[in-house]
């Protein structure tokens, strides 16, 4: 129970409860062209047919050697899919399309500056660039199968090229979100044991060229302090051949990738025949403790799951132009910008910048220019676009057949604007609920089969069998009308394999709570705890309410409250820090931070600034609290535990409930007084 105990205020407790909405149905035109129209798919993927049903997904891929055991449970809950199979993800996303699609665009790169040309990279060009980069990684950087390498790249085509080059060699990539600080990158370099860092000198954000190379300096220095030497820093250039960062290169350590690539011109690298269960990548995510977890995703299972769900939920056909506006630094980008769409031979759009730069019409101009017909984004972006330009979409001539929302609950009013204005009433919407750990979708409607319902994600995906338990482990059936802890009864191919280097944490965090027998080798004994609260409607649709643990979902970015608190604690004057989620119109949730200073220190504007700066240095700008409240003392229980529930109630302007049992009830009124000013 290592991770579960300290929960006092969860997102779920302050979740909004929306009124029940009616259904929206897909158009006959959509159904006529959809990849999945057979309602019997749910029977084929029923628990009775588990795990063999997932053969359908595996058969979308090209295998060097076909697998002989679909699911190996001998090391439960570390499940292995497609055992005995040999496969390469880079081959599946690139080489296999050359025969009939070499001239087709694989990646459209849209730079943030509108005056810069859009780059269209064909599958042939992708093949060449991935091979040359793979040769460089192998021969210059000395990377080989099983090594880990940290990438700290922005939204540029060099990111998927580097990922696919790693996958070609069997090197495990660990991409750190570009907006994270150098220090945050260092933690992930150390944990993964990377001795090579791949970064970029600069990139555009909000119209300005940011110096990104400076973060590499901090990352390498901090990693060295923490015991992990980085001996090579490979630097892509935003403008090849031109210096775009004032941060100097370090002789014998830093190399411009563009210079090195000249030595690998024309080299082709045979893809490694990986075991299906070999790791493909690590993706770090936040949990209950301060230390981020490296979610380890396997090769065959992950690729099969994201390819299947891209085909049947995203409804991607090779001729579609598909734009997922997430960042590849998060799982959504890995699964649904890079691996899933490219495995299907689609054209995937990568946009460098922010959706509202230089104005509220930017997204719709991109959609019009590239004739995008599938669009995928998070409620935060939808809310922001609605706020700044509610009438903008109508001004542009694009037509989406399909739109996705992901990452947070979407309120029905926002859903309806998305449907009517962005989708012009023509596009279907899928609300996809899933997580970094799960590799791909858990709940969503199948677009041509199940109607949409604003505010609900939908039923479990084919082959995903959710179950809601109460705190005592009793099942809450559909229609119970009570929220509980949503779990998945069965493993699935996209599920992560373990936490890198910490199997015990993997077991404790995700399985210990409802495991029936810790020695069991039967998958039925290992329900997966998602960490979300949900309600199961009488129609079988799930409504996701938010996290039950100490995780806050800010703009669809997942932050651990402990992580934020540890960052504030790096300021020497800070004695205690407590972070709570606050409901926000645009971002869904934002963190409020309460601080108690050590004796002898006073609250001041300077102190607030110092703490704010620490958040940016330790984690990145996404970690900035909405507000920092420096309080004389924290509300505490008699045993000295900070009552985050009370602080959250104050921040959310809700009733604080009975506080008389606290050790210091008078402080509550004092803080309420501060917050009401
Ligand atoms: O709370 C759920 C919320 O985001 C969490 C997972 O965050 P992360 O690992 O960063 O992955 C985000 C992209 C998949 C979940 O535990 N969440 C994700 N999608 C939805 C959602 N909440 C409600 N509705 C969704 N569609």
XYZ file of C-alpha atoms and ligand atoms in Angstrom:
703
model
C 0.000 0.000 0.000
C 3.051 2.179 -0.420
C 1.439 4.843 -2.597
C -2.123 5.035 -1.458
C -2.322 6.187 2.102
C -1.903 9.935 2.242
C -4.904 10.840 0.101
C -6.937 13.634 1.635
C -8.082 15.726 -1.261
C -8.524 14.178 -4.614
C -9.567 15.764 -7.859
C -12.541 13.441 -7.739
C -13.773 15.054 -4.542
C -14.004 18.427 -6.226
C -15.197 17.038 -9.528
C -18.128 18.716 -11.225
C -21.226 16.613 -11.640
C -22.893 17.344 -14.924
C -26.460 16.679 -15.838
C -27.074 13.566 -17.918
C -27.015 14.376 -21.653
C -28.689 12.784 -24.643
C -26.996 10.812 -27.417
C -25.539 12.143 -30.649
C -25.411 9.768 -33.625
C -22.781 9.454 -36.357
C -23.841 10.439 -39.876
C -24.504 7.792 -42.552
C -21.551 9.264 -44.491
C -19.220 8.614 -41.601
C -20.500 5.088 -41.078
C -20.191 4.296 -44.779
C -16.449 4.867 -44.732
C -15.591 3.719 -41.177
C -12.955 1.087 -40.468
C -15.079 -0.667 -37.858
C -18.817 -1.071 -38.375
C -19.421 -4.538 -37.011
C -21.123 -4.459 -33.586
C -20.072 -8.089 -33.091
C -16.591 -6.746 -32.339
C -17.683 -6.464 -28.690
C -18.534 -10.186 -28.630
C -15.307 -11.112 -30.335
C -13.434 -9.166 -27.627
C -15.529 -10.397 -24.692
C -13.870 -11.848 -21.601
C -14.800 -15.328 -22.873
C -12.549 -14.750 -25.866
C -9.736 -13.171 -23.892
C -6.779 -13.047 -24.567
C -7.023 -14.571 -28.062
C -9.138 -11.673 -29.314
C -6.029 -9.489 -29.503
C -4.704 -11.569 -32.399
C -6.786 -9.190 -34.550
C -4.571 -6.275 -33.485
C -1.300 -8.218 -33.799
C -2.252 -9.145 -37.355
C -2.184 -5.489 -38.368
C 1.601 -5.635 -37.990
C 4.408 -7.227 -39.960
C 6.338 -9.781 -37.915
C 9.736 -11.304 -38.696
C 8.651 -14.337 -36.740
C 5.083 -14.851 -35.704
C 4.496 -15.257 -31.962
C 3.439 -18.563 -30.444
C 1.984 -17.569 -27.067
C -0.434 -14.647 -26.944
C -0.167 -13.881 -23.224
C 2.458 -15.117 -20.794
C 1.318 -14.612 -17.202
C 4.158 -16.505 -15.503
C 5.588 -13.302 -14.020
C 2.219 -11.678 -13.153
C 1.486 -8.782 -12.997
C 4.386 -8.171 -15.426
C 2.542 -9.599 -18.400
C 4.216 -10.472 -21.684
C 2.297 -10.272 -24.922
C 2.927 -12.123 -28.185
C 5.725 -14.233 -26.736
C 8.098 -15.738 -29.243
C 7.328 -13.054 -31.830
C 10.104 -11.033 -33.473
C 9.332 -7.549 -34.693
C 10.738 -4.063 -35.232
C 8.652 -0.925 -34.668
C 10.718 1.244 -37.021
C 10.262 -1.312 -39.808
C 6.511 -1.323 -39.218
C 6.216 2.473 -39.209
C 8.546 3.148 -42.135
C 9.999 0.377 -44.310
C 6.847 -1.575 -44.873
C 5.159 1.420 -46.490
C 7.840 1.965 -49.120
C 6.388 -0.533 -51.583
C 3.139 1.374 -52.106
C 3.511 4.724 -50.312
C 7.055 5.954 -50.652
C 5.884 9.198 -52.243
C 3.201 9.844 -49.671
C 3.681 12.354 -46.853
C 4.427 10.646 -43.555
C 4.916 13.838 -41.538
C 3.742 17.365 -42.203
C 5.823 19.703 -40.057
C 4.188 23.064 -39.397
C 6.657 25.569 -37.907
C 5.184 28.049 -35.476
C 6.144 31.054 -37.604
C 3.551 31.285 -40.312
C 6.031 32.751 -42.784
C 8.123 29.573 -42.616
C 7.248 26.883 -45.129
C 5.487 23.695 -44.074
C 7.808 20.713 -44.496
C 6.317 17.557 -46.028
C 8.391 14.463 -45.299
C 7.549 11.479 -47.485
C 7.878 7.891 -46.310
C 10.954 7.591 -48.545
C 12.568 10.625 -46.913
C 11.611 9.372 -43.470
C 13.261 6.058 -44.329
C 16.481 7.797 -45.367
C 16.605 10.103 -42.351
C 15.775 7.369 -39.839
C 18.454 5.093 -41.288
C 21.152 7.754 -41.288
C 20.313 8.761 -37.721
C 20.317 5.108 -36.644
C 23.773 4.693 -38.183
C 24.993 7.752 -36.274
C 23.551 6.524 -32.991
C 25.139 3.121 -33.490
C 28.529 4.069 -34.881
C 29.208 7.474 -33.381
C 27.321 7.338 -30.085
C 27.993 3.623 -29.565
C 24.385 2.849 -28.692
C 23.168 -0.708 -28.929
C 20.127 -2.841 -28.235
C 18.868 -2.445 -24.676
C 20.697 0.859 -23.968
C 18.595 3.801 -22.803
C 18.909 7.231 -24.299
C 17.249 10.428 -23.098
C 15.679 12.756 -25.659
C 14.736 16.281 -24.645
C 13.273 17.524 -27.893
C 10.576 20.005 -28.879
C 7.803 19.414 -31.435
C 9.903 19.016 -34.561
C 10.205 16.125 -37.052
C 13.653 15.358 -35.665
C 11.853 13.957 -32.612
C 9.997 11.090 -34.350
C 13.038 10.562 -36.581
C 15.200 10.064 -33.483
C 12.610 7.824 -31.828
C 12.325 5.633 -34.917
C 16.126 5.508 -35.263
C 16.329 4.248 -31.670
C 13.586 1.710 -32.302
C 15.458 0.480 -35.358
C 18.455 -0.385 -33.163
C 16.455 -1.658 -30.199
C 17.676 1.305 -28.149
C 15.095 2.291 -25.516
C 14.154 5.944 -25.954
C 13.035 8.121 -23.085
C 11.673 11.408 -24.395
C 11.296 14.136 -21.787
C 8.661 16.808 -22.521
C 10.504 19.772 -24.090
C 8.899 22.233 -21.669
C 10.424 20.487 -18.675
C 13.435 22.103 -17.046
C 17.026 20.874 -17.263
C 16.746 19.580 -13.709
C 13.628 17.565 -14.505
C 15.518 16.088 -17.475
C 18.419 15.240 -15.147
C 16.200 13.143 -12.844
C 15.052 11.111 -15.826
C 18.597 10.763 -17.218
C 19.749 9.389 -13.874
C 16.826 7.044 -13.354
C 17.101 5.566 -16.848
C 20.915 5.413 -16.790
C 21.331 7.328 -20.060
C 24.840 8.291 -21.093
C 23.693 10.083 -24.229
C 21.353 13.085 -24.310
C 19.737 14.174 -27.564
C 18.430 17.714 -27.646
C 17.916 20.706 -29.939
C 19.499 24.142 -29.813
C 16.243 26.134 -29.914
C 12.584 26.159 -30.925
C 9.677 28.558 -31.291
C 7.059 29.089 -28.644
C 4.640 32.006 -28.647
C 6.597 33.796 -31.383
C 9.966 33.730 -29.634
C 12.955 31.496 -30.343
C 13.731 29.801 -27.005
C 17.220 28.762 -26.022
C 16.776 25.058 -25.346
C 20.461 24.101 -25.307
C 20.906 25.846 -21.953
C 18.712 23.185 -20.388
C 21.147 20.502 -21.552
C 23.930 22.214 -19.596
C 21.873 22.099 -16.425
C 20.725 18.535 -17.091
C 24.218 17.162 -17.660
C 25.702 18.970 -14.644
C 22.901 17.842 -12.347
C 22.988 14.248 -13.635
C 26.744 14.115 -13.007
C 26.170 15.302 -9.435
C 23.600 12.569 -9.006
C 25.977 9.909 -10.294
C 25.104 9.580 -13.987
C 27.750 10.717 -16.462
C 26.525 11.895 -19.848
C 29.427 11.622 -22.253
C 27.725 12.763 -25.435
C 25.192 15.482 -26.054
C 23.821 15.324 -29.586
C 22.308 18.643 -30.629
C 19.875 18.945 -33.525
C 19.823 22.441 -35.010
C 16.508 24.233 -35.543
C 18.175 25.752 -38.609
C 20.835 23.302 -39.838
C 24.194 24.998 -40.218
C 23.169 28.069 -38.269
C 23.778 28.834 -34.597
C 20.438 29.533 -32.904
C 21.421 29.236 -29.257
C 23.816 31.459 -27.332
C 24.779 28.520 -25.080
C 28.263 27.347 -26.103
C 29.035 23.806 -27.246
C 31.388 21.820 -25.007
C 34.361 20.389 -26.883
C 34.494 16.602 -26.918
C 30.999 16.306 -25.448
C 28.565 18.266 -27.601
C 28.056 17.583 -31.295
C 25.723 19.033 -33.898
C 23.759 16.159 -35.369
C 23.614 17.882 -38.752
C 27.422 17.926 -38.971
C 27.775 14.302 -37.955
C 25.075 13.081 -40.349
C 27.293 13.972 -43.314
C 29.453 10.968 -42.380
C 26.476 8.647 -42.597
C 25.118 9.737 -45.944
C 23.448 6.833 -47.686
C 24.033 4.326 -44.873
C 21.218 1.847 -44.294
C 20.782 -0.001 -41.013
C 19.164 -3.408 -40.847
C 16.360 -3.203 -38.222
C 17.018 -5.320 -35.123
C 14.707 -8.275 -34.798
C 13.354 -7.477 -31.361
C 11.510 -9.880 -29.103
C 7.896 -8.788 -28.847
C 8.319 -8.184 -25.118
C 11.559 -6.162 -25.359
C 11.071 -2.588 -24.117
C 10.457 0.042 -26.816
C 10.494 3.184 -24.683
C 10.185 4.717 -21.249
C 7.719 7.490 -20.505
C 8.051 9.181 -17.153
C 4.921 10.218 -15.342
C 3.931 11.609 -11.966
C 2.648 9.583 -9.086
C 2.006 9.944 -5.420
C 5.618 10.293 -4.326
C 7.992 12.987 -5.567
C 9.970 10.641 -7.812
C 8.598 10.305 -11.351
C 7.942 6.775 -12.563
C 9.470 5.436 -15.769
C 6.624 3.552 -17.409
C 8.194 0.831 -19.528
C 6.327 -0.005 -22.713
C 7.031 -3.143 -24.727
C 7.480 -3.452 -28.474
C 4.958 -5.915 -29.931
C 2.119 -5.357 -27.475
C 2.318 -1.573 -27.495
C 2.582 -1.343 -31.266
C -0.293 -3.767 -31.833
C -2.539 -1.893 -29.413
C -1.877 1.613 -30.740
C -2.190 0.432 -34.333
C -5.507 -1.288 -33.645
C -6.961 1.634 -31.736
C -5.685 4.174 -34.296
C -7.479 2.189 -36.951
C -10.762 1.526 -35.167
C -11.183 4.480 -32.801
C -9.286 7.200 -34.662
C -10.664 5.728 -37.886
C -7.397 6.437 -39.690
C -7.176 5.380 -43.328
C -3.931 5.812 -45.259
C -5.425 8.678 -47.292
C -6.435 10.666 -44.199
C -4.596 13.738 -42.952
C -4.456 13.325 -39.250
C -3.555 16.036 -36.767
C -3.077 15.297 -33.116
C -2.185 18.531 -31.360
C -0.681 16.872 -28.284
C 3.050 17.037 -27.572
C 5.130 13.998 -28.479
C 6.750 14.462 -25.056
C 3.608 12.906 -23.554
C 2.139 9.481 -24.124
C -0.581 10.799 -26.463
C 2.083 11.893 -28.903
C 3.990 8.614 -28.712
C 0.903 6.481 -29.285
C -1.225 8.717 -31.504
C 1.134 11.059 -33.382
C 4.009 8.705 -34.014
C 3.567 4.952 -33.618
C -0.143 4.327 -34.313
C -0.650 6.634 -37.312
C 2.700 5.795 -38.935
C 2.148 2.051 -38.509
C -1.025 2.601 -40.566
C 0.811 4.620 -43.230
C -1.119 7.818 -42.491
C 0.033 11.429 -42.860
C 0.565 12.816 -39.369
C 0.838 16.544 -38.646
C 3.381 17.949 -36.192
C 2.842 21.531 -35.094
C 5.707 23.258 -33.336
C 3.922 25.984 -31.436
C 0.947 27.123 -29.436
C -2.563 26.793 -30.878
C -3.376 30.494 -30.619
C -0.209 31.878 -32.211
C -0.359 34.387 -33.788
C -4.160 34.482 -33.450
C -7.221 32.386 -32.723
C -7.559 31.272 -36.347
C -4.199 29.516 -36.611
C -5.403 25.956 -36.023
C -8.155 26.314 -38.581
C -5.772 27.735 -41.198
C -3.504 24.720 -40.676
C -6.526 22.448 -41.029
C -7.608 24.240 -44.209
C -4.149 24.345 -45.799
C -3.355 20.680 -45.183
C -6.952 19.507 -45.638
C -6.814 17.813 -42.238
C -9.810 15.535 -41.743
C -9.051 13.988 -38.331
C -8.353 16.288 -35.396
C -7.277 15.286 -31.901
C -6.745 17.554 -28.899
C -7.372 18.101 -25.186
C -10.287 19.913 -23.501
C -7.888 22.625 -22.291
C -7.040 23.580 -25.858
C -10.703 23.427 -26.848
C -11.670 25.715 -23.959
C -8.897 28.164 -24.825
C -9.839 28.229 -28.519
C -13.478 28.707 -27.615
C -12.638 31.573 -25.334
C -10.418 33.501 -27.722
C -12.224 32.779 -30.981
C -15.639 31.164 -30.682
C -16.564 32.111 -34.242
C -13.191 31.476 -35.889
C -13.706 27.902 -37.182
C -16.623 28.997 -39.384
C -14.324 31.385 -41.254
C -12.204 28.568 -42.675
C -12.918 25.949 -45.243
C -11.910 22.685 -43.648
C -13.996 19.636 -42.828
C -13.244 17.163 -40.076
C -14.847 13.758 -40.268
C -13.591 12.833 -36.823
C -12.402 14.592 -33.674
C -10.910 13.300 -30.447
C -10.768 14.698 -26.966
C -8.279 13.313 -24.470
C -6.631 13.943 -21.147
C -9.328 15.424 -18.908
C -13.063 15.300 -18.463
C -14.770 17.598 -20.974
C -17.785 19.580 -19.827
C -20.906 19.166 -22.007
C -21.001 22.878 -22.905
C -17.451 22.717 -24.266
C -18.170 19.384 -25.975
C -21.138 20.957 -27.746
C -19.088 23.911 -28.977
C -16.435 21.475 -30.240
C -19.136 19.492 -32.050
C -21.063 22.411 -33.519
C -18.350 24.969 -34.287
C -15.104 23.053 -34.729
C -16.711 19.925 -36.145
C -19.323 22.024 -38.031
C -21.916 19.526 -36.870
C -20.422 16.969 -39.284
C -17.620 15.378 -37.313
C -18.064 12.591 -34.840
C -16.326 12.971 -31.459
C -14.592 10.312 -29.409
C -13.846 11.097 -25.766
C -10.888 8.832 -25.050
C -10.006 8.003 -21.476
C -6.613 6.441 -20.784
C -3.213 7.044 -19.183
C 0.545 7.031 -19.687
C 0.588 3.581 -18.137
C -2.047 2.117 -20.428
C -0.340 2.859 -23.764
C -3.672 3.365 -25.523
C -7.377 3.978 -25.028
C -9.288 2.294 -22.195
C -12.765 3.763 -22.677
C -14.229 5.426 -25.723
C -17.113 4.966 -28.082
C -16.362 3.120 -31.312
C -17.306 5.959 -33.655
C -19.534 4.167 -36.157
C -21.089 1.770 -33.650
C -21.824 3.566 -30.378
C -23.456 6.981 -30.149
C -21.639 9.832 -28.425
C -22.757 11.251 -25.107
C -21.297 14.564 -23.898
C -19.699 14.215 -20.473
C -19.162 10.449 -20.729
C -16.138 8.731 -22.197
C -18.157 5.715 -23.292
C -17.927 1.981 -22.723
C -14.720 -0.007 -22.271
C -12.821 -0.500 -25.507
C -13.163 -3.910 -27.126
C -11.041 -6.219 -24.981
C -10.874 -3.758 -22.081
C -13.163 -4.775 -19.217
C -13.452 -2.059 -16.577
C -14.860 -2.699 -13.136
C -15.654 -0.187 -10.399
C -14.867 -1.121 -6.807
C -15.757 0.723 -3.646
C -13.125 1.185 -0.951
C -13.959 -2.201 0.532
C -13.460 -3.981 -2.770
C -17.146 -4.489 -3.485
C -18.175 -4.130 -7.110
C -20.396 -1.155 -7.958
C -22.511 -2.328 -10.887
C -23.705 -0.273 -13.842
C -26.469 2.064 -12.771
C -25.444 2.029 -9.090
C -25.206 5.791 -9.340
C -22.236 5.872 -6.974
C -18.662 6.749 -7.869
C -15.872 4.319 -7.088
C -12.361 3.343 -8.070
C -12.255 2.291 -11.673
C -10.031 -0.719 -12.411
C -9.459 -2.901 -15.449
C -10.116 -6.586 -14.872
C -7.781 -7.931 -17.504
C -4.388 -7.109 -18.976
C -4.181 -5.805 -22.562
C -1.315 -5.489 -25.056
C -0.775 -1.716 -24.659
C -0.380 -1.903 -20.912
C 3.044 -0.925 -19.526
C 5.257 -3.770 -18.435
C 6.665 -2.377 -15.212
C 8.144 0.765 -13.672
C 11.714 0.991 -14.880
C 13.951 -0.481 -12.204
C 11.212 -0.717 -9.579
C 8.979 -3.741 -9.960
C 7.861 -3.478 -6.340
C 6.541 0.036 -6.855
C 4.712 -1.201 -9.957
C 3.001 -3.950 -7.958
C 2.279 -1.755 -4.926
C 0.899 1.211 -6.851
C -1.287 -0.486 -9.412
C -2.208 -3.920 -8.138
C -1.779 -4.326 -4.362
C -5.084 -2.699 -3.497
C -7.410 -5.207 -5.153
C -5.104 -8.187 -5.790
C -6.739 -11.373 -4.642
C -3.569 -13.409 -4.260
C -0.083 -11.901 -4.570
C 1.365 -15.262 -5.648
C -1.210 -15.851 -8.333
C -0.170 -16.382 -11.942
C -3.757 -15.976 -13.117
C -4.501 -12.607 -14.694
C -8.005 -12.663 -13.109
C -6.417 -12.021 -9.722
C -4.683 -8.824 -10.811
C -7.161 -6.008 -11.497
C -5.302 -2.858 -12.569
C -6.037 0.200 -10.390
C -6.194 3.247 -12.637
C -6.231 5.878 -9.883
C -9.373 7.534 -11.254
C -12.856 7.774 -9.809
C -15.713 6.980 -12.161
C -19.435 6.302 -12.351
C -20.806 3.494 -14.503
C -24.070 4.570 -16.120
C -27.015 2.223 -16.726
C -26.174 2.354 -20.449
C -22.679 1.001 -19.783
C -20.959 4.343 -20.421
C -18.326 5.491 -17.951
C -18.118 9.008 -16.642
C -14.624 9.797 -15.389
C -14.513 12.150 -12.423
C -10.778 12.647 -11.847
C -7.901 11.353 -9.781
C -8.329 9.672 -6.424
C -4.654 10.058 -5.582
C -2.248 12.969 -5.158
C -2.078 13.746 -8.828
C -3.399 16.922 -10.434
C -4.328 17.107 -14.065
C -3.367 20.626 -15.191
C -4.302 21.371 -18.809
C -4.170 17.636 -19.420
C -0.606 17.549 -18.020
C -0.169 15.259 -15.113
C 1.604 16.660 -12.055
C 2.186 15.036 -8.698
C 1.394 17.245 -5.712
C 4.422 15.784 -3.912
C 6.608 16.671 -6.861
C 5.406 20.282 -6.697
C 5.822 20.411 -2.944
C 9.370 19.027 -3.141
C 10.225 21.718 -5.686
C 9.025 24.453 -3.286
C 10.973 22.837 -0.451
C 14.227 23.501 -2.318
C 13.830 27.141 -1.183
C 15.737 27.199 2.127
C 13.241 29.452 3.950
C 10.305 27.113 3.280
C 9.300 24.884 6.197
C 6.191 23.241 4.751
C 4.413 23.192 1.416
C 0.981 21.860 0.501
C -0.487 21.777 -2.987
C -4.188 21.408 -3.751
C -6.169 21.335 -7.011
C -8.452 24.251 -7.862
C -11.124 24.111 -10.546
C -10.285 26.390 -13.502
C -12.385 27.462 -16.480
C -9.701 26.864 -19.084
C -7.164 24.475 -17.603
C -9.564 22.126 -15.830
C -7.500 22.124 -12.665
C -4.667 24.334 -11.465
C -2.483 23.962 -8.379
C -2.716 26.354 -5.439
C 0.283 26.271 -3.151
C 0.232 26.912 0.580
C 3.560 27.663 2.244
C 4.637 27.933 5.863
C 8.029 29.582 6.349
C 10.659 28.678 8.900
C 10.642 30.774 12.086
C 12.185 34.191 11.618
C 11.062 34.618 8.000
C 8.214 36.829 6.833
C 5.943 36.627 3.835
C 6.976 39.038 1.093
C 6.591 39.488 -2.623
C 10.218 38.551 -3.025
C 9.666 35.262 -1.220
C 6.702 34.448 -3.451
C 8.843 35.160 -6.515
C 11.620 32.974 -5.166
C 9.246 30.048 -4.754
C 7.758 30.627 -8.222
C 11.263 30.582 -9.729
C 12.044 27.345 -7.907
C 8.976 25.705 -9.512
C 10.165 26.697 -12.981
C 13.764 25.615 -12.356
C 12.905 22.322 -10.755
C 10.068 21.262 -13.058
C 9.186 23.820 -15.734
C 6.657 26.611 -16.398
C 3.729 24.141 -16.409
C 4.291 23.673 -12.670
C 3.636 27.325 -11.815
C 0.930 27.508 -9.139
C -2.103 29.722 -9.700
C -1.344 31.349 -6.413
C 1.167 30.989 -3.610
C -0.346 31.594 -0.185
C 2.225 32.168 2.533
C 0.358 31.284 5.717
C 1.399 31.547 9.368
C 0.647 27.852 9.897
C -0.979 24.924 8.098
C -4.255 23.435 9.324
C -3.195 20.169 10.930
C -4.651 17.096 12.560
C -3.629 16.373 16.125
C -1.079 13.896 14.783
C 0.458 16.724 12.760
C -0.774 15.828 9.261
C -1.482 18.787 6.986
C -5.201 18.867 6.109
C -5.060 19.402 2.385
C -8.804 18.769 2.189
C -9.433 21.945 4.179
C -7.016 23.964 2.055
C -8.657 22.672 -1.119
C -12.076 23.680 0.178
C -10.768 27.191 0.872
C -9.161 27.518 -2.565
C -12.313 26.241 -4.274
C -14.539 28.507 -2.159
C -16.349 25.527 -0.726
C -17.523 24.644 2.727
C -14.557 23.538 4.868
C -16.759 21.224 6.929
C -16.141 20.489 10.580
C -12.672 21.695 11.538
C -13.073 21.581 15.310
C -11.100 18.340 15.582
C -8.020 19.999 14.111
C -5.067 20.839 16.324
C -5.363 24.509 15.276
C -8.925 25.266 14.068
C -8.404 29.032 14.369
C -5.948 29.010 11.479
C -8.711 27.988 9.078
C -10.593 31.224 9.522
C -7.371 33.178 9.204
C -6.546 31.522 5.859
C -10.120 31.967 4.650
C -9.747 35.648 5.428
C -6.560 35.839 3.344
C -8.119 33.959 0.426
C -11.238 36.137 0.328
C -9.246 39.352 -0.140
O -7.436 11.311 -14.683
C -7.380 10.745 -15.976
C -7.148 11.842 -16.982
O -5.747 11.882 -17.198
C -5.091 10.893 -16.414
C -3.925 10.310 -17.159
O -2.993 11.308 -17.431
P -1.727 10.978 -18.335
O -1.066 9.748 -17.847
O -0.901 12.209 -18.410
O -2.315 10.645 -19.753
C -3.033 11.636 -20.441
C -3.338 11.205 -21.835
C -3.923 9.875 -21.964
C -6.159 9.875 -16.134
O -5.855 9.094 -15.002
N -7.838 11.585 -18.254
C -7.286 11.155 -19.407
N -8.204 11.109 -20.385
C -9.394 11.482 -19.847
C -9.155 11.783 -18.487
N -10.154 12.164 -17.671
C -11.400 12.245 -18.189
N -11.689 11.989 -19.474
C -10.723 11.610 -20.354
N -11.039 11.389 -21.627
